[in-house]
Amino acid sequence: MNIVKLSDLSVAEINELVDEAIAFKNGKKVDYHLGKVVANLFFEPSTRTHYSFDMAAGNLGCRTQNFEASNSSLTKGETLYDTCKLFESIGCDALVIRHKEDDYFEQLKGLNIPILNAGDGKGNHPSQSLLDLVTIKEEFGSFDGLKVVIVGDVKYSRVAHSNYDVMKRLGMEVYTSGPVEYKEEGYNFVDFDDVIEDMDVVMLLRVQHERHGDTSGFSKEDYHKKYGLTLERYNKLKDSAIIMHPAPVNRGVEIADELVESDKSRIFTQMHNGVFARMAMIHKVLDNE
Ligand code: CP
């Protein structure tokens, strides 16, 4: 099986993955993936996703191969499909793939190896959504009725697209906010300042300059003042509210520098939980083979 979009999974399957990740965090061990090989194929830059998939595979007893796009036969014109087919042919058991094209996995239908999507363009980021859900479940115990606002470059964000859909399916009340240039058609769009006091989760996003260039015309200071989590906005949050961000963070833009590690911030907890969420994903696809 593949995990390329959470929308392919039922709510029950998503809840099972969240609970499995929490079980791994609490010490669950599996020993039957020893010797399996997971290839990490990052055709687009990554720090968190790449190295936490690598850590997750190692924790399950797998070996990993880490592909370097800039030093590969891609530079000689080899296609995405042929590159992935190579890793299948040399004996890998699963592929973790990030690529800049939306739905790149549609080109890989001829492969006979599980694919874990580590991010496709502005489309999907299932492992990020899963680690976000793990972080929320740990904090609140359940999802139903929680209020979430996703703030920033929603239109070009695969994190926003994955989360908006899955959070709604899990019963959360999901809002988006930020510059109108980055508003996603059909999404519930609000003024950040109108809702901040009621939110359980504030999820901040980086402006995805690499996908569109800077079209907003805002200076960093302007953006921070109008749409960022300033200290003033932080002080309006409910006592129980948490702040999330998929990272990398632009300190002083979408969030004030001093708030990145504040009491309500779960940004580094998200990164920690990413290892367990990815263990659950790798375990699920290898277990299905
Ligand atoms: N959150 C996230 O996907 O980070 P990386 O781009 O560093 O993997």
mmCIF file with all atom_site columns, N, CA and C in Angstrom, residues 235-280:
data_model
loop_
_atom_site.group_PDB
_atom_site.id
_atom_site.type_symbol
_atom_site.label_atom_id
_atom_site.label_alt_id
_atom_site.label_comp_id
_atom_site.label_asym_id
_atom_site.label_entity_id
_atom_site.label_seq_id
_atom_site.pdbx_PDB_ins_code
_atom_site.Cartn_x
_atom_site.Cartn_y
_atom_site.Cartn_z
_atom_site.occupancy
_atom_site.B_iso_or_equiv
_atom_site.pdbx_formal_charge
_atom_site.auth_seq_id
_atom_site.auth_comp_id
_atom_site.auth_asym_id
_atom_site.auth_atom_id
_atom_site.pdbx_PDB_model_num
ATOM 1   N N  . ASN A 1 235 ? -0.926 37.204 23.978 1.00 0.00 ? 235 ASN A N  1
ATOM 2   C CA . ASN A 1 235 ? -1.549 37.473 25.280 1.00 0.00 ? 235 ASN A CA 1
ATOM 3   C C  . ASN A 1 235 ? -3.070 37.383 25.249 1.00 0.00 ? 235 ASN A C  1
ATOM 4   N N  . LYS A 1 236 ? -3.646 37.327 24.050 1.00 0.00 ? 236 LYS A N  1
ATOM 5   C CA . LYS A 1 236 ? -5.108 37.184 23.935 1.00 0.00 ? 236 LYS A CA 1
ATOM 6   C C  . LYS A 1 236 ? -5.544 35.725 23.870 1.00 0.00 ? 236 LYS A C  1
ATOM 7   N N  . LEU A 1 237 ? -4.579 34.804 23.733 1.00 0.00 ? 237 LEU A N  1
ATOM 8   C CA . LEU A 1 237 ? -4.933 33.385 23.588 1.00 0.00 ? 237 LEU A CA 1
ATOM 9   C C  . LEU A 1 237 ? -5.534 32.824 24.875 1.00 0.00 ? 237 LEU A C  1
ATOM 10  N N  . LYS A 1 238 ? -6.390 31.832 24.712 1.00 0.00 ? 238 LYS A N  1
ATOM 11  C CA . LYS A 1 238 ? -6.938 31.133 25.887 1.00 0.00 ? 238 LYS A CA 1
ATOM 12  C C  . LYS A 1 238 ? -5.785 30.473 26.649 1.00 0.00 ? 238 LYS A C  1
ATOM 13  N N  . ASP A 1 239 ? -5.976 30.237 27.953 1.00 0.00 ? 239 ASP A N  1
ATOM 14  C CA . ASP A 1 239 ? -4.920 29.588 28.745 1.00 0.00 ? 239 ASP A CA 1
ATOM 15  C C  . ASP A 1 239 ? -4.535 28.237 28.149 1.00 0.00 ? 239 ASP A C  1
ATOM 16  N N  . SER A 1 240 ? -5.546 27.519 27.646 1.00 0.00 ? 240 SER A N  1
ATOM 17  C CA . SER A 1 240 ? -5.316 26.150 27.161 1.00 0.00 ? 240 SER A CA 1
ATOM 18  C C  . SER A 1 240 ? -4.874 26.098 25.693 1.00 0.00 ? 240 SER A C  1
ATOM 19  N N  . ALA A 1 241 ? -4.805 27.242 25.022 1.00 0.00 ? 241 ALA A N  1
ATOM 20  C CA . ALA A 1 241 ? -4.484 27.230 23.584 1.00 0.00 ? 241 ALA A CA 1
ATOM 21  C C  . ALA A 1 241 ? -3.026 26.854 23.333 1.00 0.00 ? 241 ALA A C  1
ATOM 22  N N  . ILE A 1 242 ? -2.797 26.276 22.160 1.00 0.00 ? 242 ILE A N  1
ATOM 23  C CA . ILE A 1 242 ? -1.414 25.966 21.759 1.00 0.00 ? 242 ILE A CA 1
ATOM 24  C C  . ILE A 1 242 ? -1.096 26.585 20.396 1.00 0.00 ? 242 ILE A C  1
ATOM 25  N N  . ILE A 1 243 ? 0.206  26.783 20.180 1.00 0.00 ? 243 ILE A N  1
ATOM 26  C CA . ILE A 1 243 ? 0.705  27.341 18.916 1.00 0.00 ? 243 ILE A CA 1
ATOM 27  C C  . ILE A 1 243 ? 1.451  26.229 18.190 1.00 0.00 ? 243 ILE A C  1
ATOM 28  N N  . MET A 1 244 ? 1.179  26.131 16.892 1.00 0.00 ? 244 MET A N  1
ATOM 29  C CA . MET A 1 244 ? 1.887  25.136 16.087 1.00 0.00 ? 244 MET A CA 1
ATOM 30  C C  . MET A 1 244 ? 2.447  25.802 14.832 1.00 0.00 ? 244 MET A C  1
ATOM 31  N N  . HIS A 1 245 ? 3.440  25.167 14.254 1.00 0.00 ? 245 HIS A N  1
ATOM 32  C CA . HIS A 1 245 ? 4.062  25.654 13.013 1.00 0.00 ? 245 HIS A CA 1
ATOM 33  C C  . HIS A 1 245 ? 4.804  24.457 12.431 1.00 0.00 ? 245 HIS A C  1
ATOM 34  N N  . PRO A 1 246 ? 4.614  24.150 11.138 1.00 0.00 ? 246 PRO A N  1
ATOM 35  C CA . PRO A 1 246 ? 5.315  22.979 10.591 1.00 0.00 ? 246 PRO A CA 1
ATOM 36  C C  . PRO A 1 246 ? 6.828  23.173 10.526 1.00 0.00 ? 246 PRO A C  1
ATOM 37  N N  . ALA A 1 247 ? 7.259  24.482 10.506 1.00 0.00 ? 247 ALA A N  1
ATOM 38  C CA . ALA A 1 247 ? 8.670  24.833 10.351 1.00 0.00 ? 247 ALA A CA 1
ATOM 39  C C  . ALA A 1 247 ? 9.181  24.392 8.959  1.00 0.00 ? 247 ALA A C  1
ATOM 40  N N  . PRO A 1 248 ? 10.244 24.969 8.432  1.00 0.00 ? 248 PRO A N  1
ATOM 41  C CA . PRO A 1 248 ? 11.105 25.944 9.104  1.00 0.00 ? 248 PRO A CA 1
ATOM 42  C C  . PRO A 1 248 ? 10.372 27.263 9.394  1.00 0.00 ? 248 PRO A C  1
ATOM 43  N N  . VAL A 1 249 ? 10.773 27.861 10.517 1.00 0.00 ? 249 VAL A N  1
ATOM 44  C CA . VAL A 1 249 ? 10.143 29.093 10.995 1.00 0.00 ? 249 VAL A CA 1
ATOM 45  C C  . VAL A 1 249 ? 10.954 30.298 10.524 1.00 0.00 ? 249 VAL A C  1
ATOM 46  N N  . ASN A 1 250 ? 10.268 31.326 10.079 1.00 0.00 ? 250 ASN A N  1
ATOM 47  C CA . ASN A 1 250 ? 10.931 32.615 9.870  1.00 0.00 ? 250 ASN A CA 1
ATOM 48  C C  . ASN A 1 250 ? 10.657 33.447 11.112 1.00 0.00 ? 250 ASN A C  1
ATOM 49  N N  . ARG A 1 251 ? 11.616 33.407 12.028 1.00 0.00 ? 251 ARG A N  1
ATOM 50  C CA . ARG A 1 251 ? 11.445 34.115 13.300 1.00 0.00 ? 251 ARG A CA 1
ATOM 51  C C  . ARG A 1 251 ? 11.269 35.607 13.039 1.00 0.00 ? 251 ARG A C  1
ATOM 52  N N  . GLY A 1 252 ? 10.296 36.196 13.716 1.00 0.00 ? 252 GLY A N  1
ATOM 53  C CA . GLY A 1 252 ? 10.057 37.639 13.558 1.00 0.00 ? 252 GLY A CA 1
ATOM 54  C C  . GLY A 1 252 ? 9.157  37.954 12.384 1.00 0.00 ? 252 GLY A C  1
ATOM 55  N N  . VAL A 1 253 ? 8.730  36.928 11.615 1.00 0.00 ? 253 VAL A N  1
ATOM 56  C CA . VAL A 1 253 ? 7.803  37.171 10.507 1.00 0.00 ? 253 VAL A CA 1
ATOM 57  C C  . VAL A 1 253 ? 6.450  36.564 10.901 1.00 0.00 ? 253 VAL A C  1
ATOM 58  N N  . GLU A 1 254 ? 6.276  35.258 10.735 1.00 0.00 ? 254 GLU A N  1
ATOM 59  C CA . GLU A 1 254 ? 4.979  34.681 11.113 1.00 0.00 ? 254 GLU A CA 1
ATOM 60  C C  . GLU A 1 254 ? 4.835  34.504 12.626 1.00 0.00 ? 254 GLU A C  1
ATOM 61  N N  . ILE A 1 255 ? 5.935  34.529 13.334 1.00 0.00 ? 255 ILE A N  1
ATOM 62  C CA . ILE A 1 255 ? 5.878  34.418 14.806 1.00 0.00 ? 255 ILE A CA 1
ATOM 63  C C  . ILE A 1 255 ? 7.034  35.225 15.404 1.00 0.00 ? 255 ILE A C  1
ATOM 64  N N  . ALA A 1 256 ? 6.738  35.916 16.511 1.00 0.00 ? 256 ALA A N  1
ATOM 65  C CA . ALA A 1 256 ? 7.789  36.684 17.191 1.00 0.00 ? 256 ALA A CA 1
ATOM 66  C C  . ALA A 1 256 ? 8.861  35.710 17.689 1.00 0.00 ? 256 ALA A C  1
ATOM 67  N N  . ASP A 1 257 ? 10.093 36.125 17.547 1.00 0.00 ? 257 ASP A N  1
ATOM 68  C CA . ASP A 1 257 ? 11.246 35.287 17.922 1.00 0.00 ? 257 ASP A CA 1
ATOM 69  C C  . ASP A 1 257 ? 11.069 34.667 19.314 1.00 0.00 ? 257 ASP A C  1
ATOM 70  N N  . GLU A 1 258 ? 10.683 35.504 20.285 1.00 0.00 ? 258 GLU A N  1
ATOM 71  C CA . GLU A 1 258 ? 10.629 35.028 21.685 1.00 0.00 ? 258 GLU A CA 1
ATOM 72  C C  . GLU A 1 258 ? 9.455  34.079 21.941 1.00 0.00 ? 258 GLU A C  1
ATOM 73  N N  . LEU A 1 259 ? 8.550  33.920 20.955 1.00 0.00 ? 259 LEU A N  1
ATOM 74  C CA . LEU A 1 259 ? 7.398  33.029 21.158 1.00 0.00 ? 259 LEU A CA 1
ATOM 75  C C  . LEU A 1 259 ? 7.631  31.621 20.605 1.00 0.00 ? 259 LEU A C  1
ATOM 76  N N  . VAL A 1 260 ? 8.732  31.460 19.863 1.00 0.00 ? 260 VAL A N  1
ATOM 77  C CA . VAL A 1 260 ? 8.977  30.153 19.215 1.00 0.00 ? 260 VAL A CA 1
ATOM 78  C C  . VAL A 1 260 ? 9.096  29.050 20.278 1.00 0.00 ? 260 VAL A C  1
ATOM 79  N N  . GLU A 1 261 ? 9.693  29.372 21.417 1.00 0.00 ? 261 GLU A N  1
ATOM 80  C CA . GLU A 1 261 ? 9.819  28.385 22.501 1.00 0.00 ? 261 GLU A CA 1
ATOM 81  C C  . GLU A 1 261 ? 9.047  28.828 23.746 1.00 0.00 ? 261 GLU A C  1
ATOM 82  N N  . SER A 1 262 ? 7.941  29.535 23.529 1.00 0.00 ? 262 SER A N  1
ATOM 83  C CA . SER A 1 262 ? 7.117  29.994 24.660 1.00 0.00 ? 262 SER A CA 1
ATOM 84  C C  . SER A 1 262 ? 6.313  28.828 25.241 1.00 0.00 ? 262 SER A C  1
ATOM 85  N N  . ASP A 1 263 ? 5.631  29.067 26.372 1.00 0.00 ? 263 ASP A N  1
ATOM 86  C CA . ASP A 1 263 ? 4.874  27.997 27.060 1.00 0.00 ? 263 ASP A CA 1
ATOM 87  C C  . ASP A 1 263 ? 3.837  27.344 26.156 1.00 0.00 ? 263 ASP A C  1
ATOM 88  N N  . LYS A 1 264 ? 3.209  28.129 25.328 1.00 0.00 ? 264 LYS A N  1
ATOM 89  C CA . LYS A 1 264 ? 2.125  27.586 24.489 1.00 0.00 ? 264 LYS A CA 1
ATOM 90  C C  . LYS A 1 264 ? 2.641  26.979 23.187 1.00 0.00 ? 264 LYS A C  1
ATOM 91  N N  . SER A 1 265 ? 3.890  27.183 22.897 1.00 0.00 ? 265 SER A N  1
ATOM 92  C CA . SER A 1 265 ? 4.412  26.665 21.624 1.00 0.00 ? 265 SER A CA 1
ATOM 93  C C  . SER A 1 265 ? 4.635  25.162 21.697 1.00 0.00 ? 265 SER A C  1
ATOM 94  N N  . ARG A 1 266 ? 4.187  24.472 20.651 1.00 0.00 ? 266 ARG A N  1
ATOM 95  C CA . ARG A 1 266 ? 4.436  23.025 20.541 1.00 0.00 ? 266 ARG A CA 1
ATOM 96  C C  . ARG A 1 266 ? 5.294  22.751 19.294 1.00 0.00 ? 266 ARG A C  1
ATOM 97  N N  . ILE A 1 267 ? 6.020  23.754 18.828 1.00 0.00 ? 267 ILE A N  1
ATOM 98  C CA . ILE A 1 267 ? 6.740  23.634 17.556 1.00 0.00 ? 267 ILE A CA 1
ATOM 99  C C  . ILE A 1 267 ? 7.807  22.530 17.619 1.00 0.00 ? 267 ILE A C  1
ATOM 100 N N  . PHE A 1 268 ? 8.548  22.477 18.709 1.00 0.00 ? 268 PHE A N  1
ATOM 101 C CA . PHE A 1 268 ? 9.574  21.432 18.799 1.00 0.00 ? 268 PHE A CA 1
ATOM 102 C C  . PHE A 1 268 ? 8.971  20.089 19.231 1.00 0.00 ? 268 PHE A C  1
ATOM 103 N N  . THR A 1 269 ? 7.837  20.136 19.923 1.00 0.00 ? 269 THR A N  1
ATOM 104 C CA . THR A 1 269 ? 7.111  18.884 20.213 1.00 0.00 ? 269 THR A CA 1
ATOM 105 C C  . THR A 1 269 ? 6.631  18.264 18.904 1.00 0.00 ? 269 THR A C  1
ATOM 106 N N  . GLN A 1 270 ? 6.152  19.106 17.986 1.00 0.00 ? 270 GLN A N  1
ATOM 107 C CA . GLN A 1 270 ? 5.736  18.598 16.670 1.00 0.00 ? 270 GLN A CA 1
ATOM 108 C C  . GLN A 1 270 ? 6.895  17.842 16.011 1.00 0.00 ? 270 GLN A C  1
ATOM 109 N N  . MET A 1 271 ? 8.083  18.438 16.040 1.00 0.00 ? 271 MET A N  1
ATOM 110 C CA . MET A 1 271 ? 9.238  17.785 15.397 1.00 0.00 ? 271 MET A CA 1
ATOM 111 C C  . MET A 1 271 ? 9.538  16.451 16.078 1.00 0.00 ? 271 MET A C  1
ATOM 112 N N  . HIS A 1 272 ? 9.463  16.435 17.410 1.00 0.00 ? 272 HIS A N  1
ATOM 113 C CA . HIS A 1 272 ? 9.700  15.195 18.166 1.00 0.00 ? 272 HIS A CA 1
ATOM 114 C C  . HIS A 1 272 ? 8.660  14.148 17.769 1.00 0.00 ? 272 HIS A C  1
ATOM 115 N N  . ASN A 1 273 ? 7.403  14.556 17.711 1.00 0.00 ? 273 ASN A N  1
ATOM 116 C CA . ASN A 1 273 ? 6.322  13.623 17.362 1.00 0.00 ? 273 ASN A CA 1
ATOM 117 C C  . ASN A 1 273 ? 6.418  13.144 15.912 1.00 0.00 ? 273 ASN A C  1
ATOM 118 N N  . GLY A 1 274 ? 7.107  13.900 15.083 1.00 0.00 ? 274 GLY A N  1
ATOM 119 C CA . GLY A 1 274 ? 7.258  13.512 13.679 1.00 0.00 ? 274 GLY A CA 1
ATOM 120 C C  . GLY A 1 274 ? 7.926  12.158 13.534 1.00 0.00 ? 274 GLY A C  1
ATOM 121 N N  . VAL A 1 275 ? 8.848  11.846 14.409 1.00 0.00 ? 275 VAL A N  1
ATOM 122 C CA . VAL A 1 275 ? 9.531  10.542 14.336 1.00 0.00 ? 275 VAL A CA 1
ATOM 123 C C  . VAL A 1 275 ? 8.514  9.419  14.561 1.00 0.00 ? 275 VAL A C  1
ATOM 124 N N  . PHE A 1 276 ? 7.641  9.587  15.555 1.00 0.00 ? 276 PHE A N  1
ATOM 125 C CA . PHE A 1 276 ? 6.690  8.513  15.898 1.00 0.00 ? 276 PHE A CA 1
ATOM 126 C C  . PHE A 1 276 ? 5.581  8.406  14.846 1.00 0.00 ? 276 PHE A C  1
ATOM 127 N N  . ALA A 1 277 ? 5.150  9.564  14.324 1.00 0.00 ? 277 ALA A N  1
ATOM 128 C CA . ALA A 1 277 ? 4.138  9.544  13.258 1.00 0.00 ? 277 ALA A CA 1
ATOM 129 C C  . ALA A 1 277 ? 4.697  8.805  12.047 1.00 0.00 ? 277 ALA A C  1
ATOM 130 N N  . ARG A 1 278 ? 5.943  9.056  11.739 1.00 0.00 ? 278 ARG A N  1
ATOM 131 C CA . ARG A 1 278 ? 6.560  8.407  10.549 1.00 0.00 ? 278 ARG A CA 1
ATOM 132 C C  . ARG A 1 278 ? 6.836  6.929  10.824 1.00 0.00 ? 278 ARG A C  1
ATOM 133 N N  . MET A 1 279 ? 7.145  6.583  12.071 1.00 0.00 ? 279 MET A N  1
ATOM 134 C CA . MET A 1 279 ? 7.268  5.152  12.405 1.00 0.00 ? 279 MET A CA 1
ATOM 135 C C  . MET A 1 279 ? 5.943  4.441  12.129 1.00 0.00 ? 279 MET A C  1
ATOM 136 N N  . ALA A 1 280 ? 4.837  5.085  12.538 1.00 0.00 ? 280 ALA A N  1
ATOM 137 C CA . ALA A 1 280 ? 3.512  4.477  12.322 1.00 0.00 ? 280 ALA A CA 1
ATOM 138 C C  . ALA A 1 280 ? 3.243  4.299  10.828 1.00 0.00 ? 280 ALA A C  1
#
